[in-house]
């Protein structure tokens, strides 16, 4: 599903499939993209992807595998299990990126996102564009957030520059509803919220409020 408004993705970083299915059941009607989070991928493997795609075939399913090597084998495993999109980590060799893109092209709607967690350079960003990458995920890491790293002006400038380069930019990393306005004026492709939705007292209300705030700020 593509709209001019940023889409909303729920990150399922649950530690077992049963929990992930409960979270999804509560929020799916407000969500555009369902992410099988890295934590769930490690806990359950691609069977989590397979189950979620079977239950929600109309949703975009993202396998957040954060692939660092073996791009062809790992991305194919994700796509074959039903993922529409998967992620390659920014430190991966450009040949890993190219291998994953090649697999994505074998699947209708298949795509690869570069996960910008940690160190990367603008030179790499040019190389990703040249390799055919359209999507990047700008990510404040969970551990950086836990150590007190807050969203700042340099994050906003980087997101804007990535968008100006032609990337469809997803933003994530401990996002709260109150953070969304920081990115106003930038054509964000997807906002990801995990804990802010899953751990809310009422996850469905939290997801609906994210959607409403996105519509108010980008509508
Ligand atoms: C962790 C991730 C998470 O899926 C992402 O950060 C969103 O989760 P949260 O909103 O809970 O931070 O990729 O590596």
CSV table of C-alpha atoms and ligand atoms in Angstrom, one decimal:
chain,number,residue,atom,x,y,z
A,1,UNK,CA,0.0,0.0,0.0
A,2,UNK,CA,1.5,3.4,-1.0
A,3,UNK,CA,0.0,6.7,0.1
A,4,UNK,CA,1.4,10.2,0.2
A,5,UNK,CA,1.2,10.0,4.0
A,6,UNK,CA,4.0,8.3,5.8
A,7,UNK,CA,3.0,4.7,6.5
A,8,UNK,CA,2.9,3.2,10.0
A,9,UNK,CA,4.9,0.0,10.7
A,10,UNK,CA,4.7,-1.9,13.9
A,11,UNK,CA,7.9,-3.6,15.0
A,12,UNK,CA,7.3,-7.0,16.5
A,13,UNK,CA,10.3,-7.4,18.7
A,14,UNK,CA,8.5,-10.0,20.8
A,15,UNK,CA,10.5,-13.0,22.0
A,16,UNK,CA,8.0,-15.6,20.8
A,17,UNK,CA,5.5,-15.9,18.0
A,18,UNK,CA,2.5,-16.3,20.3
A,19,UNK,CA,3.2,-12.8,21.8
A,20,UNK,CA,3.8,-11.4,18.4
A,21,UNK,CA,0.5,-12.7,17.1
A,22,UNK,CA,-1.3,-11.2,20.1
A,23,UNK,CA,0.3,-7.8,19.5
A,24,UNK,CA,-0.6,-8.0,15.8
A,25,UNK,CA,-4.2,-9.0,16.4
A,26,UNK,CA,-4.7,-5.9,18.6
A,27,UNK,CA,-3.3,-3.4,16.1
A,28,UNK,CA,-3.3,-4.7,12.6
A,29,UNK,CA,-6.2,-2.6,11.4
A,30,UNK,CA,-4.2,0.6,12.0
A,31,UNK,CA,-0.9,-0.7,10.5
A,32,UNK,CA,0.4,-0.6,7.0
A,33,UNK,CA,3.6,-2.7,7.5
A,34,UNK,CA,4.2,-5.5,9.9
A,35,UNK,CA,7.8,-5.9,10.9
A,36,UNK,CA,9.1,-9.3,12.0
A,37,UNK,CA,11.7,-7.6,14.3
A,38,UNK,CA,15.3,-8.8,14.6
A,39,UNK,CA,14.5,-10.2,18.0
A,40,UNK,CA,11.6,-12.2,16.7
A,41,UNK,CA,13.6,-13.4,13.7
A,42,UNK,CA,16.3,-14.8,16.1
A,43,UNK,CA,13.7,-16.3,18.4
A,44,UNK,CA,11.5,-18.0,15.8
A,45,UNK,CA,13.3,-17.8,12.4
A,46,UNK,CA,11.6,-17.3,9.1
A,47,UNK,CA,8.6,-19.3,10.3
A,48,UNK,CA,7.4,-16.1,12.0
A,49,UNK,CA,7.5,-14.4,8.6
A,50,UNK,CA,5.6,-17.3,7.1
A,51,UNK,CA,2.9,-17.2,9.8
A,52,UNK,CA,2.4,-13.5,9.7
A,53,UNK,CA,2.1,-13.4,5.9
A,54,UNK,CA,-0.4,-16.2,6.0
A,55,UNK,CA,-2.5,-14.4,8.5
A,56,UNK,CA,-2.2,-10.9,7.0
A,57,UNK,CA,-1.6,-11.3,3.2
A,58,UNK,CA,-2.8,-7.8,2.5
A,59,UNK,CA,-0.1,-6.2,4.6
A,60,UNK,CA,3.5,-5.5,3.7
A,61,UNK,CA,5.6,-7.9,5.8
A,62,UNK,CA,9.2,-6.7,6.6
A,63,UNK,CA,11.7,-9.2,7.8
A,64,UNK,CA,14.2,-7.1,9.8
A,65,UNK,CA,17.0,-9.6,9.3
A,66,UNK,CA,19.8,-6.9,9.3
A,67,UNK,CA,21.7,-9.0,6.8
A,68,UNK,CA,25.5,-8.5,7.1
A,69,UNK,CA,26.7,-11.2,4.7
A,70,UNK,CA,25.4,-14.1,2.6
A,71,UNK,CA,23.0,-11.6,1.1
A,72,UNK,CA,21.6,-13.9,-1.5
A,73,UNK,CA,20.9,-16.9,0.8
A,74,UNK,CA,19.5,-14.9,3.7
A,75,UNK,CA,17.3,-12.5,1.7
A,76,UNK,CA,15.9,-15.5,-0.4
A,77,UNK,CA,15.0,-17.3,2.8
A,78,UNK,CA,13.1,-14.2,3.9
A,79,UNK,CA,11.4,-13.6,0.6
A,80,UNK,CA,10.5,-17.3,0.2
A,81,UNK,CA,8.9,-17.3,3.6
A,82,UNK,CA,6.6,-14.4,2.5
A,83,UNK,CA,8.5,-11.2,3.3
A,84,UNK,CA,7.9,-8.3,1.0
A,85,UNK,CA,10.9,-6.4,2.3
A,86,UNK,CA,14.0,-7.2,4.2
A,87,UNK,CA,17.0,-5.3,5.6
A,88,UNK,CA,20.7,-5.3,5.0
A,89,UNK,CA,22.9,-3.6,7.6
A,90,UNK,CA,24.9,-0.5,6.5
A,91,UNK,CA,28.3,-2.1,7.3
A,92,UNK,CA,27.7,-4.9,4.8
A,93,UNK,CA,29.9,-5.2,1.7
A,94,UNK,CA,28.3,-3.6,-1.4
A,95,UNK,CA,28.2,-7.1,-3.0
A,96,UNK,CA,25.9,-8.3,-0.1
A,97,UNK,CA,23.6,-5.4,-1.0
A,98,UNK,CA,23.7,-6.3,-4.7
A,99,UNK,CA,23.0,-10.0,-4.0
A,100,UNK,CA,20.0,-9.1,-1.8
A,101,UNK,CA,18.6,-6.7,-4.4
A,102,UNK,CA,18.9,-9.4,-7.1
A,103,UNK,CA,16.8,-11.7,-5.0
A,104,UNK,CA,14.2,-9.0,-4.3
A,105,UNK,CA,13.8,-8.4,-8.0
A,106,UNK,CA,12.6,-12.1,-8.4
A,107,UNK,CA,9.6,-11.3,-6.2
A,108,UNK,CA,6.8,-9.0,-7.1
A,109,UNK,CA,6.8,-6.1,-4.6
A,110,UNK,CA,10.1,-7.3,-3.2
A,111,UNK,CA,12.6,-4.7,-1.9
A,112,UNK,CA,15.6,-4.3,0.3
A,113,UNK,CA,16.2,-1.6,2.8
A,114,UNK,CA,19.6,-0.5,4.1
A,115,UNK,CA,19.5,-0.3,7.9
A,116,UNK,CA,21.4,2.8,9.1
A,117,UNK,CA,22.3,1.6,12.6
A,118,UNK,CA,25.8,2.7,13.6
A,119,UNK,CA,28.5,4.0,11.3
A,120,UNK,CA,28.1,4.7,7.6
A,121,UNK,CA,29.3,7.3,5.1
A,122,UNK,CA,27.8,9.4,2.4
A,123,UNK,CA,30.1,7.7,-0.1
A,124,UNK,CA,28.3,4.4,0.8
A,125,UNK,CA,25.0,6.1,0.4
A,126,UNK,CA,26.0,7.0,-3.2
A,127,UNK,CA,27.0,3.4,-3.8
A,128,UNK,CA,23.7,2.1,-2.5
A,129,UNK,CA,21.8,4.4,-4.9
A,130,UNK,CA,24.0,3.3,-7.8
A,131,UNK,CA,23.3,-0.4,-6.8
A,132,UNK,CA,19.6,0.3,-7.0
A,133,UNK,CA,18.7,0.8,-3.4
A,134,UNK,CA,15.5,2.9,-3.0
A,135,UNK,CA,14.8,2.5,0.8
A,136,UNK,CA,16.9,3.3,3.9
A,137,UNK,CA,15.9,3.0,7.5
A,138,UNK,CA,17.3,5.8,9.7
A,139,UNK,CA,17.7,4.1,13.1
A,140,UNK,CA,18.5,5.4,16.5
A,141,UNK,CA,19.7,2.2,18.0
A,142,UNK,CA,17.8,0.7,21.0
A,143,UNK,CA,21.1,0.6,23.0
A,144,UNK,CA,22.0,4.2,22.1
A,145,UNK,CA,18.5,5.3,23.2
A,146,UNK,CA,18.9,3.3,26.5
A,147,UNK,CA,22.2,5.1,27.0
A,148,UNK,CA,20.4,8.4,26.8
A,149,UNK,CA,20.9,9.4,23.1
A,150,UNK,CA,18.0,11.7,22.1
A,151,UNK,CA,16.8,12.8,18.7
A,152,UNK,CA,18.6,15.9,17.6
A,153,UNK,CA,19.1,18.4,14.8
A,154,UNK,CA,21.8,16.3,13.1
A,155,UNK,CA,19.3,13.4,12.8
A,156,UNK,CA,16.7,15.6,11.2
A,157,UNK,CA,19.3,17.0,8.8
A,158,UNK,CA,20.6,13.6,7.9
A,159,UNK,CA,17.1,12.3,7.2
A,160,UNK,CA,16.4,15.3,5.0
A,161,UNK,CA,19.6,14.8,3.1
A,162,UNK,CA,18.8,11.1,2.5
A,163,UNK,CA,15.4,12.1,1.2
A,164,UNK,CA,16.9,14.8,-1.0
A,165,UNK,CA,19.2,12.1,-2.5
A,166,UNK,CA,16.1,10.2,-3.6
A,167,UNK,CA,15.8,7.6,-0.9
A,168,UNK,CA,12.5,6.6,0.6
A,169,UNK,CA,13.3,7.1,4.2
A,170,UNK,CA,11.9,5.1,7.2
A,171,UNK,CA,12.6,6.5,10.7
A,172,UNK,CA,12.8,4.3,13.8
A,173,UNK,CA,14.3,3.8,17.2
A,174,UNK,CA,12.2,4.3,20.3
A,175,UNK,CA,9.9,6.6,18.5
A,176,UNK,CA,7.2,8.2,20.6
A,177,UNK,CA,4.2,10.0,19.2
A,178,UNK,CA,5.7,13.3,20.5
A,179,UNK,CA,8.7,12.7,18.2
A,180,UNK,CA,6.8,12.7,14.9
A,181,UNK,CA,6.6,16.5,14.6
A,182,UNK,CA,10.4,16.7,14.5
A,183,UNK,CA,10.3,15.2,10.9
A,184,UNK,CA,7.5,17.4,9.7
A,185,UNK,CA,8.1,18.8,6.2
A,186,UNK,CA,10.2,15.7,5.1
A,187,UNK,CA,8.4,13.1,3.0
A,188,UNK,CA,9.0,10.2,5.3
A,189,UNK,CA,8.1,6.9,3.8
A,190,UNK,CA,7.4,4.9,6.9
A,191,UNK,CA,7.5,5.5,10.7
A,192,UNK,CA,8.2,2.4,12.8
A,193,UNK,CA,7.0,2.1,16.3
A,194,UNK,CA,7.6,-1.0,18.4
A,195,UNK,CA,7.5,-0.6,22.1
A,196,UNK,CA,5.4,2.6,22.0
A,197,UNK,CA,2.6,0.6,20.4
A,198,UNK,CA,3.1,-3.0,21.8
A,199,UNK,CA,3.8,-1.9,25.4
A,200,UNK,CA,1.0,0.8,25.5
A,201,UNK,CA,-1.8,0.1,27.9
A,202,UNK,CA,-4.1,-0.1,24.9
A,203,UNK,CA,-2.0,-0.9,21.8
A,204,UNK,CA,-4.9,-0.4,19.4
A,205,UNK,CA,-5.5,3.1,20.7
A,206,UNK,CA,-1.7,3.9,20.5
A,207,UNK,CA,-1.6,2.7,16.9
A,208,UNK,CA,-4.7,4.7,16.0
A,209,UNK,CA,-3.2,7.8,17.6
A,210,UNK,CA,0.1,7.4,15.7
A,211,UNK,CA,-2.0,7.2,12.5
A,212,UNK,CA,-4.0,10.2,13.4
A,213,UNK,CA,-0.9,12.3,14.3
A,214,UNK,CA,0.8,11.3,11.0
A,215,UNK,CA,-2.4,12.4,9.1
A,216,UNK,CA,-2.5,15.7,11.0
A,217,UNK,CA,1.2,16.5,10.5
A,218,UNK,CA,1.5,15.3,6.8
A,219,UNK,CA,-2.1,15.6,5.6
B,1,LIG,C1,15.7,-2.9,17.0
B,1,LIG,C2,14.7,-2.5,15.9
B,1,LIG,C3,13.4,-2.2,16.3
B,1,LIG,O1,12.5,-2.9,15.6
B,1,LIG,C4,13.1,-0.7,16.0
B,1,LIG,O2,14.0,0.1,16.7
B,1,LIG,C5,11.6,-0.3,16.5
B,1,LIG,O3,11.4,-0.7,17.8
B,1,LIG,P1,11.2,0.4,19.0
B,1,LIG,O4,10.2,1.4,18.5
B,1,LIG,O5,10.7,-0.5,20.1
B,1,LIG,O6,12.6,1.0,19.2
B,1,LIG,O7,15.1,-2.6,14.7
B,1,LIG,O8,16.9,-3.2,16.4
